[in-house]
């Protein structure tokens, strides 16, 4: 089974701006989510989907795969949907990791 996981991340959260890169126990929230998600061995691909260049730079630095999306999305689900539409191969499951 081919499974693609998307972790939506954006800096402009209304409740907690900059949330993905906020530190929790000396590690960013995005790192916690990505590293814990990677423990699942069933992923064919796991990547971050974002509209922010600062998250893009963070992903490149940490060697996290990422997909750039539009800034127009209001939810992580919309962001994941756009990223999923750009896939060039078929997957049995596409998971929105929150």
PDB file of C-alpha atoms in Angstrom, residues 7 32-46 65:
ATOM      1  CA  UNK A   7       2.157  17.842   7.576  1.00  0.00           C
ATOM      2  CA  UNK A  32       8.536  17.041  17.009  1.00  0.00           C
ATOM      3  CA  UNK A  33       5.691  16.303  14.589  1.00  0.00           C
ATOM      4  CA  UNK A  34       7.944  15.280  11.688  1.00  0.00           C
ATOM      5  CA  UNK A  35      10.251  13.067  13.748  1.00  0.00           C
ATOM      6  CA  UNK A  36       7.412  11.329  15.611  1.00  0.00           C
ATOM      7  CA  UNK A  37       5.522  10.828  12.354  1.00  0.00           C
ATOM      8  CA  UNK A  38       8.612   9.265  10.763  1.00  0.00           C
ATOM      9  CA  UNK A  39       8.407   6.492  13.375  1.00  0.00           C
ATOM     10  CA  UNK A  40       5.504   5.056  11.369  1.00  0.00           C
ATOM     11  CA  UNK A  41       7.174   2.678   8.919  1.00  0.00           C
ATOM     12  CA  UNK A  42       4.248   2.612   6.501  1.00  0.00           C
ATOM     13  CA  UNK A  43       4.863   5.940   4.798  1.00  0.00           C
ATOM     14  CA  UNK A  44       5.842   5.842   1.167  1.00  0.00           C
ATOM     15  CA  UNK A  45       6.482   9.584   1.501  1.00  0.00           C
ATOM     16  CA  UNK A  46       6.079  12.037   4.373  1.00  0.00           C
ATOM     17  CA  UNK A  65      10.766  16.941   2.199  1.00  0.00           C
TER      18      UNK A  65
END
